[in-house]
Amino acid sequence: MNHWKNTELGADERVAALMAEMTQAEKLAQLGSYWAKANVGSGDARVAPIEEALAARSGESEALALGIGHLTRPYGTRPLTPEEGRTELVRLQRLLTDTTRLGIPAIVHEECLTGFAALGATVYPTPLAWAATFDTGLAERMGAAIGRDMASVGVHQGLAPVLDVVRDYRWGRVEETLGEDPYLTGLIGTAYVRGVQSQGVVATLKHFAGHAASRGARNHAPVSIGAREMADVILPPFEMAVREGAVGSVMNTYTDQDGVPACADVSLLTTVLREQWGFTGTVVSDYGSIAFLRTMHRVAATDGDAARLALTAGMDVELPNTRCYGAPLAGELDAGRLDPELLDRAVERVLRQKLQLGLLDADYTPEADAGVGIPVDLDSPANRALARTVAERSVVLLANEGAALPLEPGRTPVVALVGPGADDPGTFLGCYSFPNHVLPKYPGHPDGLALPSLREALTAELPDITFVHEQGCEVSGGDRSGLPAAARAAASADLALVVVGDRSGMFGNGTSGEGCDAPDLTLPGVQAQLVEEVLDTGVPVVLLVVSGRPYALGGLAERCAAVVQAFMPGEEGGPALARVLAGRVSPSGKLPVQIPAGPGNNPGTYLNPPLGRFSEGISVLDNTPLHPFGHGLSYTTFGYEDLRIGQDGRVPTDGFVEVSCRVRNTGGRAGRETVQLYYDDPVAQVARPTQQLVAFDSVELEPGESARVSFTVHADQTSYTQDASGRGQRVVDPGTIRLMLGSSSGDIRLAADIELTGPQRRVGADRRLRHA
């Protein structure tokens, strides 16, 4: 047995023994990847418009001859059953274990943004919907379910979560994010990481860092933000997932900040990530980003230059195929332009991860790793139940002033069900779901899933209501021919339920999703006109928006009897929405992004100092949102009382403060309320937001029931970047801090000041990141 396969030895000794046996060419192979795709670039196999630039330089036998670091998406590239995928995966791993000199298996990675992106696997709600639950425990359970399914068929690494903090709602990938608040993003994202990695699967943070702040909300664009915004808004979620989630991998962003591409940024990939935060995993390239150093950023003259820059910065693995880390990188080493220790550094990281995954153990077999012979159900009843729970918890009731919800047969025996999302379950799915990501390239292929539409779910949930359906219009396009029929259907009903929003896709094949950036926040196509036509009938209207980004609803929402927001709630979205609309489930979701009033209300996240808020008379542009961050109503009401602040309101700059209040269900139904704690630092050395989330928790209460909700907050959580010349230079200032408890950032119920006492403290990567 090879010395490095001996599991009784320590990891350091095993990795060192293996590296001692490797040639330079074999080491380079461990930093590369292979995408086993037939007809790359052909019409039926393309996944991305830049795919030709991502294609392998060689065929399968040559690409795998010396081993390989990663196998790219064996399940998520084309429609394969689990058994077909297992067979193909075992074939590839057997080539590596049986025909290469060292016999080292590959790490297998897949997308898992809304669940395992494979044919017939559960499609969970989008990450924006996870964030709307404000429920870290639920996110962790979902992550564990996704990790378990991937592990059951031999997948070792998942390319999620996205921890980009939304800065401009027009960006196409808003649906992939956890919203506009770094604290909420960090907590939900870290919980997902813990869940995935509890199943022995490596999670991957992306996109490190700043992708969502791209100029003009364009996919693949430079980032125009300062070092302080980067440090205080963009980086904290990544830091939390590294330090508290012990994440195993990080993926770079395509963007450049102040002219420095992230893929070649040693201060980002090494100084901050590894030296300050203590990250010990692997950094993998977003697909093609090393080559983009030459073609898109133009900081490299050749692929060898690009490889040298990336490896020096701290980029360990090139995905999805080996292009720059093969012969071009070998040329740099042979010419003496690259220190061989940098090669060894990256190889050691990859091998250590393979060892942790069990791929270097003597008893490893491809068949056992892929679960061959073990029955698997990638869309089990337990999965679907969990997907429905996440969907139900994510539904946000924006307004219900007309008390039109919940729907009741006695009040509304006939309901006109109108809009492009009313009978299309595809509107519930995100861009990285297998049906939307891959199957459009295979027209006519079955989804492999039960996907009930809202119309089907409502008919089953409310059999005593007659639902009259008219589509009215498509999600996009200018065809208005169906609008009159929709208005007639509404006029003949007791209530109209109008379902509008997005159809997610990739690179322009949808209204939301990667590459589907929006010029403004108007509802796509003629959907706003559809809503107006129905409103003009005078029939009470419930507006249901199913979308991947927030859309401007000012002028429409005010005329509706009720407004509901769902952020692509997944395969169980239909039943989940039906249960909420019928009152079987009381809505409890909270907005992770604001709902703008006007379509040009951009960028408009809530993290603004006074100068960033509307100042009447100074500008005619009012950026006040229609609904603020954290907003979300219930079918019941909640009262807040008895605010208590511990430590007599005097807290050392290195101490804790205890904050609590009593929450009471003051309505007639059971409900779930998420209590949110914000803070304001009214006098600081730099301009700071007037509100920033610092803690949250949920409580379920019966009518008349109350409970005390308590938080323990460390002074470190008020820290900010004082010195913008370097990342991570943060301070905690003495002085007054305003604490605010409420149902949203715009509905503060209780507030009090505390005094941070003692000297100013400089804090680093050892600071407290979260409340207790």
Short mmCIF file of C-alpha atoms in Angstrom, two decimals, residues 232-696:
data_model
loop_
_atom_site.label_atom_id
_atom_site.label_comp_id
_atom_site.label_asym_id
_atom_site.label_seq_id
_atom_site.Cartn_x
_atom_site.Cartn_y
_atom_site.Cartn_z
CA ASP A 232 -18.08 46.84 6.01
CA VAL A 233 -20.76 45.61 3.59
CA ILE A 234 -19.32 43.11 1.12
CA LEU A 235 -16.81 41.08 3.14
CA PRO A 236 -18.55 40.38 6.51
CA PRO A 237 -20.77 37.52 5.27
CA PHE A 238 -17.75 35.75 3.81
CA GLU A 239 -15.80 36.27 7.02
CA MET A 240 -18.63 34.78 9.06
CA ALA A 241 -18.88 31.69 6.87
CA VAL A 242 -15.12 31.20 7.02
CA ARG A 243 -14.64 31.79 10.73
CA GLU A 244 -17.89 30.34 12.09
CA GLY A 245 -18.92 27.96 9.31
CA ALA A 246 -15.42 26.56 8.58
CA VAL A 247 -16.33 26.54 4.90
CA GLY A 248 -14.13 24.36 2.73
CA SER A 249 -13.96 26.36 -0.49
CA VAL A 250 -14.27 29.87 -1.91
CA MET A 251 -14.90 30.94 -5.52
CA ASN A 252 -13.70 34.27 -6.88
CA THR A 253 -15.81 36.92 -8.57
CA TYR A 254 -15.37 37.83 -12.24
CA THR A 255 -15.21 41.51 -11.37
CA ASP A 256 -12.33 43.89 -10.79
CA GLN A 257 -12.31 46.51 -8.06
CA ASP A 258 -10.43 49.72 -8.76
CA GLY A 259 -8.82 47.95 -11.70
CA VAL A 260 -7.61 44.87 -9.80
CA PRO A 261 -9.33 41.61 -10.84
CA ALA A 262 -10.32 39.47 -7.86
CA CYS A 263 -8.76 36.46 -9.57
CA ALA A 264 -5.34 38.15 -9.34
CA ASP A 265 -5.81 40.02 -6.03
CA VAL A 266 -3.27 38.72 -3.52
CA SER A 267 -4.60 41.05 -0.82
CA LEU A 268 -8.06 39.50 -1.17
CA LEU A 269 -7.28 35.82 -1.81
CA THR A 270 -4.32 35.53 0.55
CA THR A 271 -3.95 38.45 2.95
CA VAL A 272 -7.61 38.81 3.95
CA LEU A 273 -8.94 35.30 3.32
CA ARG A 274 -6.10 33.23 4.68
CA GLU A 275 -3.85 35.41 6.84
CA GLN A 276 -6.55 37.48 8.55
CA TRP A 277 -9.46 35.05 8.62
CA GLY A 278 -7.57 31.76 8.86
CA PHE A 279 -9.15 30.06 5.83
CA THR A 280 -7.55 26.65 5.16
CA GLY A 281 -9.61 25.30 2.25
CA THR A 282 -9.28 25.67 -1.51
CA VAL A 283 -9.94 28.67 -3.72
CA VAL A 284 -11.53 27.64 -7.02
CA SER A 285 -11.94 29.85 -10.04
CA ASP A 286 -15.30 30.92 -11.33
CA TYR A 287 -15.58 29.31 -14.73
CA GLY A 288 -13.00 30.75 -17.11
CA SER A 289 -11.96 33.59 -14.84
CA ILE A 290 -8.24 32.84 -15.04
CA ALA A 291 -8.32 33.11 -18.83
CA PHE A 292 -10.35 36.30 -18.44
CA LEU A 293 -7.28 37.94 -16.92
CA ARG A 294 -6.04 38.02 -20.50
CA THR A 295 -9.23 38.44 -22.49
CA MET A 296 -11.52 40.56 -20.27
CA HIS A 297 -9.27 42.40 -17.81
CA ARG A 298 -6.19 42.62 -20.04
CA VAL A 299 -3.72 42.39 -17.15
CA ALA A 300 -2.02 39.38 -18.75
CA ALA A 301 -0.50 39.07 -22.21
CA THR A 302 -0.69 35.28 -22.39
CA ASP A 303 -2.47 32.40 -20.68
CA GLY A 304 0.82 31.72 -18.91
CA ASP A 305 0.85 35.26 -17.54
CA ALA A 306 -2.74 34.77 -16.38
CA ALA A 307 -1.89 31.47 -14.70
CA ARG A 308 1.12 32.99 -12.92
CA LEU A 309 -0.91 35.96 -11.64
CA ALA A 310 -3.76 33.76 -10.40
CA LEU A 311 -1.57 31.17 -8.69
CA THR A 312 0.50 33.87 -7.03
CA ALA A 313 -2.64 35.58 -5.72
CA GLY A 314 -3.90 32.35 -4.15
CA MET A 315 -6.09 30.70 -6.79
CA ASP A 316 -5.72 26.95 -6.26
CA VAL A 317 -7.95 25.26 -8.85
CA GLU A 318 -8.96 26.23 -12.38
CA LEU A 319 -12.56 25.45 -13.33
CA PRO A 320 -14.35 24.16 -15.38
CA ASN A 321 -11.54 22.85 -17.63
CA THR A 322 -7.77 23.06 -17.53
CA ARG A 323 -6.66 25.83 -19.88
CA CYS A 324 -4.20 28.11 -18.12
CA TYR A 325 -3.05 25.76 -15.34
CA GLY A 326 -1.77 23.15 -17.78
CA ALA A 327 0.96 23.78 -20.35
CA PRO A 328 0.87 27.60 -19.96
CA LEU A 329 1.57 27.34 -16.21
CA ALA A 330 4.24 24.70 -16.84
CA GLY A 331 5.92 27.14 -19.21
CA GLU A 332 6.06 29.79 -16.50
CA LEU A 333 7.64 27.33 -14.08
CA ASP A 334 10.15 26.05 -16.61
CA ALA A 335 11.15 29.60 -17.53
CA GLY A 336 11.79 30.46 -13.90
CA ARG A 337 9.10 33.12 -13.79
CA LEU A 338 7.18 31.37 -10.99
CA ASP A 339 8.38 30.05 -7.65
CA PRO A 340 7.76 26.25 -7.50
CA GLU A 341 6.76 26.69 -3.86
CA LEU A 342 3.59 28.43 -5.05
CA LEU A 343 2.74 25.34 -7.07
CA ASP A 344 3.34 23.12 -4.05
CA ARG A 345 1.24 25.41 -1.87
CA ALA A 346 -1.83 24.99 -4.07
CA VAL A 347 -1.29 21.26 -4.65
CA GLU A 348 -1.02 20.65 -0.93
CA ARG A 349 -4.36 22.39 -0.37
CA VAL A 350 -6.08 20.30 -3.04
CA LEU A 351 -4.61 17.03 -1.76
CA ARG A 352 -5.49 17.87 1.82
CA GLN A 353 -9.10 18.40 0.76
CA LYS A 354 -9.11 15.10 -1.11
CA LEU A 355 -7.75 13.41 2.00
CA GLN A 356 -10.51 14.95 4.13
CA LEU A 357 -13.08 13.65 1.64
CA GLY A 358 -11.68 10.11 1.89
CA LEU A 359 -10.48 10.08 -1.71
CA LEU A 360 -6.92 9.14 -0.71
CA ASP A 361 -7.86 6.25 1.57
CA ALA A 362 -6.83 2.71 0.71
CA ASP A 363 -10.41 1.44 0.77
CA TYR A 364 -11.74 4.08 -1.64
CA THR A 365 -13.63 2.72 -4.64
CA PRO A 366 -15.53 4.79 -7.22
CA GLU A 367 -18.53 2.47 -6.93
CA ALA A 368 -18.90 2.86 -3.17
CA ASP A 369 -18.25 6.60 -3.37
CA ALA A 370 -21.03 7.04 -5.93
CA GLY A 371 -23.43 4.81 -3.99
CA VAL A 372 -23.75 2.25 -6.77
CA GLY A 373 -26.39 -0.32 -5.90
CA ILE A 374 -27.99 1.83 -3.21
CA PRO A 375 -31.47 3.09 -4.17
CA VAL A 376 -31.73 6.86 -4.22
CA ASP A 377 -34.66 9.25 -4.40
CA LEU A 378 -33.45 12.77 -5.12
CA ASP A 379 -36.95 14.18 -4.65
CA SER A 380 -38.11 12.25 -1.61
CA PRO A 381 -41.32 13.03 0.28
CA ALA A 382 -39.15 14.40 3.11
CA ASN A 383 -37.41 16.72 0.66
CA ARG A 384 -40.68 17.98 -0.72
CA ALA A 385 -42.08 18.57 2.76
CA LEU A 386 -38.98 20.58 3.65
CA ALA A 387 -39.15 22.53 0.38
CA ARG A 388 -42.78 23.39 1.12
CA THR A 389 -41.95 24.54 4.65
CA VAL A 390 -39.21 26.85 3.37
CA ALA A 391 -41.59 28.18 0.72
CA GLU A 392 -44.39 28.78 3.22
CA ARG A 393 -42.09 30.59 5.65
CA SER A 394 -40.73 32.78 2.85
CA VAL A 395 -44.04 34.25 1.64
CA VAL A 396 -44.25 37.94 2.52
CA LEU A 397 -47.61 39.63 3.03
CA LEU A 398 -46.90 43.20 2.00
CA ALA A 399 -50.36 44.67 2.49
CA ASN A 400 -53.84 43.49 3.43
CA GLU A 401 -55.71 46.69 4.14
CA GLY A 402 -58.75 45.48 2.26
CA ALA A 403 -58.75 42.29 4.35
CA ALA A 404 -59.10 40.31 1.15
CA LEU A 405 -56.90 37.57 2.55
CA PRO A 406 -57.21 34.86 3.47
CA LEU A 407 -59.54 33.72 0.71
CA GLU A 408 -62.89 32.45 1.94
CA PRO A 409 -65.55 30.72 -0.20
CA GLY A 410 -68.37 32.59 1.53
CA ARG A 411 -66.91 36.00 0.63
CA THR A 412 -65.41 35.21 -2.76
CA PRO A 413 -67.17 32.23 -4.35
CA VAL A 414 -65.76 33.14 -7.78
CA VAL A 415 -62.13 34.23 -8.17
CA ALA A 416 -60.57 35.34 -11.43
CA LEU A 417 -57.07 33.85 -11.54
CA VAL A 418 -55.16 36.11 -13.91
CA GLY A 419 -51.58 36.61 -15.03
CA PRO A 420 -48.64 34.78 -16.61
CA GLY A 421 -47.71 33.09 -13.33
CA ALA A 422 -51.18 31.80 -12.52
CA ASP A 423 -50.85 28.46 -14.28
CA ASP A 424 -47.10 28.16 -14.96
CA PRO A 425 -45.10 26.35 -12.26
CA GLY A 426 -41.91 27.33 -14.06
CA THR A 427 -42.26 30.81 -12.57
CA PHE A 428 -41.52 29.28 -9.15
CA LEU A 429 -38.06 28.01 -10.15
CA GLY A 430 -34.73 29.84 -10.02
CA CYS A 431 -32.20 30.14 -12.81
CA TYR A 432 -29.91 27.43 -11.40
CA SER A 433 -32.70 24.88 -11.04
CA PHE A 434 -32.12 22.03 -13.46
CA PRO A 435 -35.38 22.63 -15.38
CA ASN A 436 -34.44 26.27 -16.07
CA HIS A 437 -30.67 25.88 -16.26
CA VAL A 438 -30.23 22.83 -18.48
CA LEU A 439 -33.51 21.56 -19.91
CA PRO A 440 -34.13 24.57 -22.20
CA LYS A 441 -31.29 23.12 -24.26
CA TYR A 442 -33.26 19.85 -24.56
CA PRO A 443 -36.72 20.88 -25.78
CA GLY A 444 -39.48 18.46 -24.91
CA HIS A 445 -37.51 16.61 -22.25
CA PRO A 446 -39.64 15.94 -19.12
CA ASP A 447 -38.83 17.95 -15.98
CA GLY A 448 -38.53 14.76 -13.96
CA LEU A 449 -40.51 16.43 -11.16
CA ALA A 450 -44.08 16.96 -10.04
CA LEU A 451 -44.53 20.72 -10.49
CA PRO A 452 -48.05 21.80 -9.51
CA SER A 453 -49.05 25.25 -10.71
CA LEU A 454 -50.77 27.78 -8.47
CA ARG A 455 -54.02 27.17 -10.34
CA GLU A 456 -53.83 23.44 -9.62
CA ALA A 457 -52.87 23.99 -5.99
CA LEU A 458 -55.63 26.53 -5.32
CA THR A 459 -58.25 24.32 -6.93
CA ALA A 460 -57.19 21.48 -4.62
CA GLU A 461 -56.88 23.68 -1.52
CA LEU A 462 -60.15 25.61 -2.01
CA PRO A 463 -62.59 23.31 -3.82
CA ASP A 464 -65.56 25.47 -2.85
CA ILE A 465 -64.23 28.45 -4.81
CA THR A 466 -64.61 28.60 -8.58
CA PHE A 467 -61.37 29.81 -10.21
CA VAL A 468 -61.75 31.35 -13.65
CA HIS A 469 -58.38 31.50 -15.40
CA GLU A 470 -57.12 33.96 -18.00
CA GLN A 471 -53.40 34.38 -18.63
CA GLY A 472 -53.72 37.95 -19.88
CA CYS A 473 -50.15 38.27 -21.14
CA GLU A 474 -46.74 36.64 -21.20
CA VAL A 475 -44.08 37.45 -18.61
CA SER A 476 -42.15 39.45 -21.22
CA GLY A 477 -42.90 40.94 -24.59
CA GLY A 478 -45.41 43.52 -25.71
CA ASP A 479 -48.45 41.43 -26.65
CA ARG A 480 -51.55 43.07 -25.13
CA SER A 481 -54.12 41.00 -26.99
CA GLY A 482 -55.04 38.96 -23.90
CA LEU A 483 -55.63 41.92 -21.60
CA PRO A 484 -59.32 42.49 -22.48
CA ALA A 485 -60.21 38.84 -21.77
CA ALA A 486 -58.43 39.05 -18.42
CA ALA A 487 -60.39 42.20 -17.53
CA ARG A 488 -63.67 40.54 -18.51
CA ALA A 489 -62.87 37.52 -16.33
CA ALA A 490 -62.12 39.83 -13.41
CA ALA A 491 -65.30 41.84 -13.92
CA SER A 492 -67.41 38.69 -13.66
CA ALA A 493 -65.75 37.51 -10.43
CA ASP A 494 -65.97 38.44 -6.76
CA LEU A 495 -62.21 38.95 -6.52
CA ALA A 496 -59.24 38.90 -8.90
CA LEU A 497 -55.98 37.23 -7.97
CA VAL A 498 -53.37 38.64 -10.37
CA VAL A 499 -50.08 36.71 -10.51
CA VAL A 500 -47.18 38.62 -12.07
CA GLY A 501 -43.38 38.61 -11.85
CA ASP A 502 -40.49 36.80 -13.50
CA ARG A 503 -39.61 33.76 -15.55
CA SER A 504 -36.07 32.90 -14.53
CA GLY A 505 -33.46 31.92 -17.09
CA MET A 506 -29.84 32.27 -18.06
CA PHE A 507 -28.08 34.89 -20.15
CA GLY A 508 -31.14 36.64 -21.52
CA ASN A 509 -33.43 33.62 -21.64
CA GLY A 510 -35.51 35.00 -18.81
CA THR A 511 -36.35 38.18 -16.96
CA SER A 512 -34.34 37.19 -13.87
CA GLY A 513 -31.22 35.14 -13.41
CA GLU A 514 -27.56 35.20 -14.40
CA GLY A 515 -27.08 37.66 -17.24
CA CYS A 516 -30.72 38.81 -17.08
CA ASP A 517 -30.02 42.30 -15.79
CA ALA A 518 -32.85 44.84 -15.92
CA PRO A 519 -32.75 48.44 -17.18
CA ASP A 520 -35.17 49.50 -14.44
CA LEU A 521 -37.56 48.02 -11.90
CA THR A 522 -40.77 48.11 -13.92
CA LEU A 523 -42.60 44.79 -14.02
CA PRO A 524 -41.43 42.99 -17.18
CA GLY A 525 -43.41 43.17 -20.40
CA VAL A 526 -46.95 44.51 -20.16
CA GLN A 527 -47.67 43.01 -16.75
CA ALA A 528 -48.14 46.42 -15.12
CA GLN A 529 -50.75 47.24 -17.77
CA LEU A 530 -52.46 43.93 -17.02
CA VAL A 531 -52.72 44.85 -13.35
CA GLU A 532 -54.10 48.29 -14.25
CA GLU A 533 -56.72 46.80 -16.60
CA VAL A 534 -57.94 44.48 -13.84
CA LEU A 535 -57.92 47.25 -11.22
CA ASP A 536 -59.99 49.44 -13.51
CA THR A 537 -62.85 46.91 -13.35
CA GLY A 538 -63.42 47.91 -9.73
CA VAL A 539 -63.21 44.31 -8.52
CA PRO A 540 -61.07 43.80 -5.38
CA VAL A 541 -57.59 42.73 -6.45
CA VAL A 542 -55.03 40.58 -4.67
CA LEU A 543 -51.67 41.16 -6.34
CA LEU A 544 -49.23 38.26 -6.07
CA VAL A 545 -45.68 38.98 -7.25
CA VAL A 546 -43.49 35.90 -7.85
CA SER A 547 -40.10 37.27 -8.77
CA GLY A 548 -36.35 37.08 -8.43
CA ARG A 549 -35.92 40.75 -7.61
CA PRO A 550 -38.12 43.44 -6.05
CA TYR A 551 -40.18 45.39 -8.57
CA ALA A 552 -41.58 48.89 -8.27
CA LEU A 553 -45.22 48.57 -7.21
CA GLY A 554 -46.01 52.20 -6.47
CA GLY A 555 -49.23 53.27 -8.19
CA LEU A 556 -50.44 49.66 -8.33
CA ALA A 557 -50.13 48.34 -4.78
CA GLU A 558 -52.06 51.23 -3.25
CA ARG A 559 -55.12 50.29 -5.31
CA CYS A 560 -55.04 46.59 -4.37
CA ALA A 561 -56.94 44.97 -1.55
CA ALA A 562 -53.85 42.89 -0.69
CA VAL A 563 -50.30 42.39 -2.01
CA VAL A 564 -48.14 39.29 -1.57
CA GLN A 565 -44.48 38.81 -2.49
CA ALA A 566 -42.86 35.43 -3.14
CA PHE A 567 -39.24 35.05 -4.24
CA MET A 568 -39.39 32.01 -6.54
CA PRO A 569 -40.59 29.48 -3.96
CA GLY A 570 -39.48 26.29 -5.73
CA GLU A 571 -41.22 23.11 -6.76
CA GLU A 572 -43.66 23.27 -3.83
CA GLY A 573 -44.37 26.94 -4.48
CA GLY A 574 -47.89 26.27 -5.74
CA PRO A 575 -49.10 24.32 -2.69
CA ALA A 576 -47.22 26.66 -0.33
CA LEU A 577 -48.80 29.78 -1.79
CA ALA A 578 -52.21 28.14 -1.87
CA ARG A 579 -51.97 27.28 1.83
CA VAL A 580 -50.99 30.86 2.68
CA LEU A 581 -53.68 32.42 0.50
CA ALA A 582 -56.28 30.07 1.97
CA GLY A 583 -55.26 30.89 5.54
CA ARG A 584 -54.10 27.40 6.43
CA VAL A 585 -50.68 28.98 7.02
CA SER A 586 -50.31 32.50 8.39
CA PRO A 587 -47.68 34.41 6.42
CA SER A 588 -44.48 35.13 8.35
CA GLY A 589 -41.87 36.07 5.74
CA LYS A 590 -39.92 39.33 6.01
CA LEU A 591 -38.37 41.31 3.18
CA PRO A 592 -34.62 40.69 2.66
CA VAL A 593 -34.73 43.48 0.06
CA GLN A 594 -36.88 46.60 -0.04
CA ILE A 595 -39.82 47.02 -2.40
CA PRO A 596 -39.22 50.23 -4.39
CA ALA A 597 -41.96 52.72 -5.04
CA GLY A 598 -40.68 53.86 -8.42
CA PRO A 599 -38.86 51.97 -11.19
CA GLY A 600 -35.81 54.26 -11.06
CA ASN A 601 -35.41 53.92 -7.27
CA ASN A 602 -31.88 52.57 -7.63
CA PRO A 603 -29.64 51.79 -5.90
CA GLY A 604 -31.89 51.90 -2.89
CA THR A 605 -30.85 49.51 -0.14
CA TYR A 606 -31.64 50.53 3.41
CA LEU A 607 -28.00 50.82 4.54
CA ASN A 608 -27.77 54.56 4.06
CA PRO A 609 -26.53 57.48 6.14
CA PRO A 610 -28.84 60.53 6.26
CA LEU A 611 -27.27 61.86 3.07
CA GLY A 612 -28.46 58.73 1.25
CA ARG A 613 -32.08 59.15 2.26
CA PHE A 614 -34.73 61.40 0.74
CA SER A 615 -34.28 65.07 1.56
CA GLU A 616 -37.34 67.00 0.46
CA GLY A 617 -36.50 70.13 -1.49
CA ILE A 618 -32.89 69.11 -2.13
CA SER A 619 -33.71 66.60 -4.84
CA VAL A 620 -36.89 65.75 -6.70
CA LEU A 621 -35.91 62.06 -6.65
CA ASP A 622 -37.52 60.34 -3.68
CA ASN A 623 -35.86 57.01 -2.90
CA THR A 624 -38.17 56.16 0.00
CA PRO A 625 -39.21 52.52 -0.49
CA LEU A 626 -42.80 51.41 -0.77
CA HIS A 627 -41.99 48.70 1.79
CA PRO A 628 -38.81 48.73 3.90
CA PHE A 629 -36.26 46.04 4.64
CA GLY A 630 -37.61 43.52 7.16
CA HIS A 631 -41.27 44.30 6.42
CA GLY A 632 -43.83 41.52 6.46
CA LEU A 633 -47.36 41.26 7.85
CA SER A 634 -49.35 38.37 9.30
CA TYR A 635 -53.01 37.41 9.49
CA THR A 636 -52.73 38.43 13.12
CA THR A 637 -51.10 41.41 14.86
CA PHE A 638 -48.31 41.72 17.41
CA GLY A 639 -47.63 44.19 20.17
CA TYR A 640 -44.20 45.04 21.61
CA GLU A 641 -43.78 46.10 25.23
CA ASP A 642 -41.54 46.10 28.31
CA LEU A 643 -38.16 46.96 26.78
CA ARG A 644 -35.30 46.02 29.06
CA ILE A 645 -31.65 47.00 28.65
CA GLY A 646 -29.09 45.28 30.85
CA GLN A 647 -25.91 46.62 32.41
CA ASP A 648 -27.78 49.86 33.23
CA GLY A 649 -27.23 50.87 29.64
CA ARG A 650 -23.47 51.34 30.20
CA VAL A 651 -21.40 48.84 28.26
CA PRO A 652 -17.60 48.67 27.97
CA THR A 653 -16.27 48.80 24.42
CA ASP A 654 -15.24 45.17 24.93
CA GLY A 655 -18.45 44.09 26.66
CA PHE A 656 -21.96 42.74 26.07
CA VAL A 657 -25.38 44.28 26.45
CA GLU A 658 -28.57 42.31 27.02
CA VAL A 659 -31.68 43.58 25.23
CA SER A 660 -35.16 42.13 25.55
CA CYS A 661 -38.83 42.91 25.08
CA ARG A 662 -42.13 41.14 25.39
CA VAL A 663 -44.04 40.33 22.22
CA ARG A 664 -47.78 39.67 22.41
CA ASN A 665 -50.15 38.24 19.82
CA THR A 666 -52.87 40.88 19.85
CA GLY A 667 -54.97 39.36 17.06
CA GLY A 668 -57.34 36.47 16.61
CA ARG A 669 -55.07 33.93 14.87
CA ALA A 670 -51.88 32.09 15.71
CA GLY A 671 -48.84 33.60 14.06
CA ARG A 672 -45.07 33.85 13.83
CA GLU A 673 -43.27 37.16 14.33
CA THR A 674 -39.61 37.93 13.63
CA VAL A 675 -38.33 40.51 16.09
CA GLN A 676 -35.54 42.62 14.61
CA LEU A 677 -32.94 44.62 16.53
CA TYR A 678 -31.26 47.52 14.74
CA TYR A 679 -28.66 49.99 15.90
CA ASP A 680 -27.62 53.49 14.96
CA ASP A 681 -24.27 55.10 15.72
CA PRO A 682 -25.30 58.78 15.58
CA VAL A 683 -21.78 60.21 15.83
CA ALA A 684 -18.87 58.36 14.24
CA GLN A 685 -15.65 59.20 12.43
CA VAL A 686 -17.18 58.23 9.09
CA ALA A 687 -20.72 58.45 7.69
CA ARG A 688 -22.64 55.39 8.85
CA PRO A 689 -26.11 53.93 8.16
CA THR A 690 -28.93 55.25 10.31
CA GLN A 691 -30.06 51.66 10.81
CA GLN A 692 -28.20 48.38 10.68
CA LEU A 693 -29.48 44.93 11.64
CA VAL A 694 -27.64 43.49 14.61
CA ALA A 695 -29.91 40.66 15.81
CA PHE A 696 -33.20 38.89 15.07
#
